[in-house]
Each structure stands twice: as structure tokens, then as C-alpha cells.
Amino acid sequence: DQQVKQNSPSLSVQEGRISILNCDYTNSMFDYFLWYKKYPAEGPTFLISISSIKDKNEDGRFTVFLNKSAKHLSLHIVPSQPGDSAVYFCAAAPAGTYKYIFGTGTRLKVLA
Amino acid sequence: KAGVTQTPRYLIKTRGQQVTLSCSPISGHRSVSWYQQTPGQGLQFLFEYFSETQRNKGNFPGRFSGRQFSNSRSEMNVSTLELGDSALYLCASSFGGTGLSPLHFGNGTRLTVT
């Protein structure tokens, strides 16, 4: 049972435009959500987080939105840069645990 | 501040053997988690240790085990290796306190079972 889903395996965006990566979850106990970027042959790099008490969190070019009623979160990257080309993972954990469940990832390609 | 260090980076083993992977967390981090990454499966949670105790466990067979030492360093052991165990094994550390904090990953150990 895939509790965290990233239904788009890949996404291509022109440089300078907005990239929107989506993530859906099924477990209503999830309380804390993370986004990671991963380059080949490296471990995932933490980008941004959001807790269930908020619906938006911004950090520079990255904004995460959380819609608890729809059990949906999204990562917006504005403006997109070629260096953003990587695989992006969302992850979620229930309150009080460190059992983070990851999605299967979305490969973002930013075209110059 | 040094990041999460995993050793070795690459490992080739034969089916039936056992293997031990090592992880040194970021200084001050007391929680260490292990994940298996295979193509198409994303990152699968193995287990999480905090203060030398396994606090959370994923749905992997008992051949997968781990431990954490008093300095927060952790090891993961896989016994009776199977071909399907070939994967990238990632270790991540975090503060581990009552409030959730992000995981910080190492670059992984690539295990190949032949």
C-alpha cells in the first residue's frame, strides 16, 4: 500500500518558468512533510518542510503548499533553473514518529 | 559541520553471504534511519534508531537488522544475501527529539549481490 504517491514520474519545464511537483498521501495521521532533491550517485538533499498546522511554507525559490482536506501537497519552484534538474521526493511522517514514508519520485528536467 | 558519512560506498557480495554497512551521523544528531532505494520503488524505510534503541521498523524480513552505538553511529547488517537485496542503502540522521525534524542523508552504499 503506497501511502505517499507521486503520480508524475517526470516533468519538463522551460528555464525561468514555474515547476510544480505534486504529492498525494492517504494516511490522515501524517503530520510533517518534507521535500528532497536527489542527483545521481548522491544522497537526497533536504529542500523544505511543512507541518500540518500550516498550509504554506516558503524558502527562497521553493514554496510548499499543503491541502490537508485533499491530502495533497505540492512544491513550487520559481523561477526554475537548469541546476534544478533532479529527482524530487516528497516524504511524510505521523506525529511523534520518525518513520518517514517516501514517494517514488518525480524526475524534473529544466530546459535551457 | 561534517555531513552523514556512509562506508563503504560500493560493495559486491555473493548470494548467501552477509554484509555490514556503517553510518556516522551529523554531530549532535541522535536519530539514525536506514532506507533501501531500488529502481521504481523509491525509498523504502528499513528502521530508525534513537539512543541505541530501535524506535521504528519497516516491513523488511528479519535478515535486515541494525544497531546504534552510544556515539550515535549505526550499523546495518543483512544476512543470507539474496539477489533482490541489490540496492542503494541510504542512512539519514536527525535530531530525533519530540518535535519532528528533517532527515539529512549520506551518499549511500551501493550493494550488488551476484
Tab-separated table of C-alpha atoms in Angstrom:
chain	number	residue	atom	x	y	z
A	1	ASP	CA	0.000	0.000	0.000
A	2	GLN	CA	1.670	3.162	-1.231
A	3	GLN	CA	0.797	5.763	1.396
A	4	VAL	CA	2.658	8.559	-0.367
A	5	LYS	CA	2.223	8.882	-4.121
A	6	GLN	CA	3.900	10.977	-6.753
A	7	ASN	CA	1.830	10.208	-9.812
A	8	SER	CA	4.002	12.045	-12.334
A	9	PRO	CA	7.233	10.130	-12.966
A	10	SER	CA	8.659	13.018	-14.967
A	11	LEU	CA	8.184	16.695	-15.739
A	12	SER	CA	9.844	19.056	-18.213
A	13	VAL	CA	9.806	22.821	-17.734
A	14	GLN	CA	11.422	25.722	-19.555
A	15	GLU	CA	14.072	27.687	-17.690
A	16	GLY	CA	12.559	30.668	-15.883
A	17	ARG	CA	9.078	29.172	-15.693
A	18	ILE	CA	7.390	27.625	-12.673
A	19	SER	CA	7.835	23.954	-11.815
A	20	ILE	CA	5.019	22.331	-9.851
A	21	LEU	CA	5.606	18.915	-8.341
A	22	ASN	CA	2.707	17.097	-6.724
A	23	CYS	CA	2.352	14.565	-3.975
A	24	ASP	CA	-0.713	12.787	-2.550
A	25	TYR	CA	-0.978	10.846	0.677
A	26	THR	CA	-3.555	8.557	2.186
A	27	ASN	CA	-2.685	8.428	5.876
A	28	SER	CA	-4.529	11.133	7.829
A	29	MET	CA	-2.066	10.655	10.688
A	30	PHE	CA	0.740	12.226	8.662
A	31	ASP	CA	1.763	15.406	10.416
A	32	TYR	CA	5.043	16.562	8.931
A	33	PHE	CA	6.020	16.690	5.279
A	34	LEU	CA	9.369	17.081	3.545
A	35	TRP	CA	10.671	17.617	0.028
A	36	TYR	CA	14.045	16.342	-1.164
A	37	LYS	CA	16.104	16.717	-4.302
A	38	LYS	CA	18.347	13.907	-5.471
A	39	TYR	CA	21.150	13.921	-8.025
A	40	PRO	CA	22.586	10.653	-9.370
A	41	ALA	CA	25.175	8.995	-7.134
A	42	GLU	CA	24.326	11.309	-4.225
A	43	GLY	CA	22.008	11.052	-1.254
A	44	PRO	CA	18.778	13.086	-1.172
A	45	THR	CA	19.205	16.717	-0.140
A	46	PHE	CA	16.606	18.311	2.105
A	47	LEU	CA	14.796	21.255	0.483
A	48	ILE	CA	11.846	22.382	2.551
A	49	SER	CA	9.370	21.127	5.132
A	50	ILE	CA	5.859	21.888	6.310
A	51	SER	CA	3.900	20.818	9.353
A	52	SER	CA	0.195	20.109	9.329
A	53	ILE	CA	-0.600	23.293	11.260
A	54	LYS	CA	0.430	25.373	8.247
A	55	ASP	CA	-0.751	25.427	4.652
A	56	LYS	CA	2.241	27.166	3.101
A	57	ASN	CA	5.951	27.497	3.678
A	58	GLU	CA	8.459	29.454	1.600
A	59	ASP	CA	12.212	29.327	1.330
A	60	GLY	CA	13.700	31.364	-1.477
A	61	ARG	CA	12.600	29.942	-4.806
A	62	PHE	CA	10.855	26.999	-3.148
A	63	THR	CA	7.312	27.053	-1.763
A	64	VAL	CA	5.422	24.082	-0.394
A	65	PHE	CA	1.638	24.080	-0.180
A	66	LEU	CA	-0.361	21.662	1.960
A	67	ASN	CA	-4.053	20.909	1.437
A	68	LYS	CA	-4.993	18.678	4.348
A	69	SER	CA	-8.580	18.094	3.280
A	70	ALA	CA	-7.412	16.823	-0.110
A	71	LYS	CA	-4.378	15.074	1.404
A	72	HIS	CA	-2.250	16.796	-1.191
A	73	LEU	CA	0.956	18.775	-1.146
A	74	SER	CA	2.872	20.490	-3.882
A	75	LEU	CA	6.289	22.023	-4.354
A	76	HIS	CA	6.595	25.154	-6.473
A	77	ILE	CA	9.967	26.220	-7.849
A	78	VAL	CA	10.066	29.747	-9.243
A	79	PRO	CA	11.953	30.530	-11.394
A	80	SER	CA	13.178	27.128	-12.497
A	81	GLN	CA	16.881	26.812	-13.325
A	82	PRO	CA	18.789	24.100	-15.225
A	83	GLY	CA	20.544	23.164	-11.973
A	84	ASP	CA	17.146	22.181	-10.549
A	85	SER	CA	17.098	19.180	-12.876
A	86	ALA	CA	16.998	16.214	-10.500
A	87	VAL	CA	14.623	13.669	-8.974
A	88	TYR	CA	12.329	15.156	-6.326
A	89	PHE	CA	10.874	13.108	-3.494
A	90	CYS	CA	8.169	14.011	-1.039
A	91	ALA	CA	8.054	12.339	2.356
A	92	ALA	CA	5.630	12.272	5.268
A	93	ALA	CA	5.664	11.098	8.865
A	94	PRO	CA	2.969	10.665	11.507
A	95	ALA	CA	3.090	12.917	14.541
A	96	GLY	CA	5.658	11.860	17.087
A	97	THR	CA	7.454	9.307	14.906
A	98	TYR	CA	10.466	9.407	12.646
A	99	LYS	CA	9.031	6.788	10.292
A	100	TYR	CA	9.186	8.899	7.151
A	101	ILE	CA	7.436	7.381	4.141
A	102	PHE	CA	8.716	8.498	0.745
A	103	GLY	CA	7.025	8.798	-2.615
A	104	THR	CA	8.583	7.192	-5.690
A	105	GLY	CA	9.901	10.481	-7.010
A	106	THR	CA	9.389	12.824	-9.962
A	107	ARG	CA	12.221	13.497	-12.393
A	108	LEU	CA	12.329	17.199	-13.224
A	109	LYS	CA	14.127	18.398	-16.313
A	110	VAL	CA	14.575	22.149	-16.703
A	111	LEU	CA	15.275	23.040	-20.313
A	112	ALA	CA	17.619	25.915	-21.080
B	1	LYS	CA	29.904	20.720	10.070
B	2	ALA	CA	30.554	17.279	8.595
B	3	GLY	CA	27.630	15.564	6.931
B	4	VAL	CA	26.416	11.994	7.237
B	5	THR	CA	29.169	9.552	6.301
B	6	GLN	CA	28.453	6.082	4.968
B	7	THR	CA	31.051	3.395	4.375
B	8	PRO	CA	31.797	1.680	2.144
B	9	ARG	CA	30.466	3.467	-0.954
B	10	TYR	CA	30.391	0.298	-3.041
B	11	LEU	CA	30.159	-3.351	-2.118
B	12	ILE	CA	29.930	-6.538	-4.144
B	13	LYS	CA	28.824	-9.699	-2.375
B	14	THR	CA	27.764	-13.183	-3.332
B	15	ARG	CA	24.348	-14.634	-2.652
B	16	GLY	CA	24.207	-16.243	0.794
B	17	GLN	CA	26.875	-14.019	2.311
B	18	GLN	CA	26.255	-11.351	4.893
B	19	VAL	CA	27.191	-7.675	4.856
B	20	THR	CA	27.594	-4.847	7.348
B	21	LEU	CA	27.157	-1.204	6.389
B	22	SER	CA	28.250	1.703	8.548
B	23	CYS	CA	26.858	5.181	9.131
B	24	SER	CA	28.240	8.131	11.086
B	25	PRO	CA	25.581	10.788	11.718
B	26	ILE	CA	25.954	14.540	11.849
B	27	SER	CA	27.404	15.624	15.171
B	28	GLY	CA	24.593	16.214	17.670
B	29	HIS	CA	22.088	14.068	15.813
B	30	ARG	CA	20.799	11.175	17.885
B	31	SER	CA	18.412	9.540	15.423
B	32	VAL	CA	19.624	7.373	12.557
B	33	SER	CA	17.305	5.943	9.907
B	34	TRP	CA	18.055	3.455	7.131
B	35	TYR	CA	16.389	3.280	3.727
B	36	GLN	CA	16.651	0.977	0.736
B	37	GLN	CA	16.359	2.515	-2.711
B	38	THR	CA	15.674	0.369	-5.758
B	39	PRO	CA	14.578	1.479	-9.245
B	40	GLY	CA	10.846	2.048	-9.356
B	41	GLN	CA	10.381	1.519	-5.607
B	42	GLY	CA	11.607	4.806	-4.289
B	43	LEU	CA	12.992	4.878	-0.781
B	44	GLN	CA	11.731	2.081	1.438
B	45	PHE	CA	12.012	2.586	5.210
B	46	LEU	CA	14.027	-0.102	6.991
B	47	PHE	CA	14.328	1.101	10.592
B	48	GLU	CA	15.138	4.032	12.842
B	49	TYR	CA	17.331	4.096	15.919
B	50	PHE	CA	17.427	6.616	18.734
B	51	SER	CA	19.600	6.398	21.832
B	52	GLU	CA	20.747	2.882	20.911
B	53	THR	CA	17.147	1.606	20.662
B	54	GLN	CA	15.186	0.665	17.577
B	55	ARG	CA	12.270	3.070	17.692
B	56	ASN	CA	10.579	2.382	14.351
B	57	LYS	CA	10.668	-0.542	11.954
B	58	GLY	CA	9.609	-1.019	8.354
B	59	ASN	CA	8.318	-4.122	6.609
B	60	PHE	CA	11.539	-5.921	5.854
B	61	PRO	CA	12.405	-9.521	6.791
B	62	GLY	CA	14.462	-10.323	9.842
B	63	ARG	CA	17.551	-10.764	7.668
B	64	PHE	CA	17.817	-6.988	7.881
B	65	SER	CA	18.974	-5.785	11.269
B	66	GLY	CA	20.722	-2.817	12.743
B	67	ARG	CA	22.169	-1.331	15.824
B	68	GLN	CA	23.234	2.010	17.190
B	69	PHE	CA	26.168	2.749	19.427
B	70	SER	CA	26.477	5.197	22.304
B	71	ASN	CA	28.137	7.762	19.994
B	72	SER	CA	25.050	7.548	17.703
B	73	ARG	CA	26.973	5.769	14.943
B	74	SER	CA	24.918	2.998	13.395
B	75	GLU	CA	25.456	-0.226	11.501
B	76	MET	CA	23.089	-2.202	9.337
B	77	ASN	CA	23.514	-5.906	8.716
B	78	VAL	CA	21.972	-8.049	6.024
B	79	SER	CA	22.387	-11.796	6.377
B	80	THR	CA	21.900	-14.543	3.788
B	81	LEU	CA	22.019	-12.092	0.914
B	82	GLU	CA	19.612	-12.513	-1.979
B	83	LEU	CA	19.878	-11.112	-5.493
B	84	GLY	CA	16.928	-8.811	-4.718
B	85	ASP	CA	18.928	-7.134	-1.970
B	86	SER	CA	20.968	-5.313	-4.606
B	87	ALA	CA	20.161	-1.673	-3.968
B	88	LEU	CA	21.385	1.679	-2.747
B	89	TYR	CA	21.253	1.757	1.045
B	90	LEU	CA	20.862	5.216	2.490
B	91	CYS	CA	21.426	6.331	6.020
B	92	ALA	CA	19.935	9.555	7.386
B	93	SER	CA	20.354	11.348	10.673
B	94	SER	CA	18.249	13.891	12.518
B	95	PHE	CA	17.997	15.420	15.960
B	96	GLY	CA	15.384	12.869	16.900
B	97	GLY	CA	13.682	14.846	19.639
B	98	THR	CA	9.982	15.066	20.365
B	99	GLY	CA	9.384	17.583	17.568
B	100	LEU	CA	9.973	16.174	14.110
B	101	SER	CA	12.995	17.457	12.214
B	102	PRO	CA	14.219	16.770	8.674
B	103	LEU	CA	16.387	13.829	7.762
B	104	HIS	CA	19.875	14.507	6.419
B	105	PHE	CA	21.159	11.778	4.142
B	106	GLY	CA	24.549	10.340	3.376
B	107	ASN	CA	25.549	9.411	-0.167
B	108	GLY	CA	24.683	5.781	0.368
B	109	THR	CA	26.275	2.378	-0.041
B	110	ARG	CA	25.678	0.690	-3.383
B	111	LEU	CA	25.341	-3.046	-2.716
B	112	THR	CA	25.495	-5.504	-5.579
B	113	VAL	CA	24.668	-9.146	-4.907
B	114	THR	CA	25.817	-11.653	-7.528
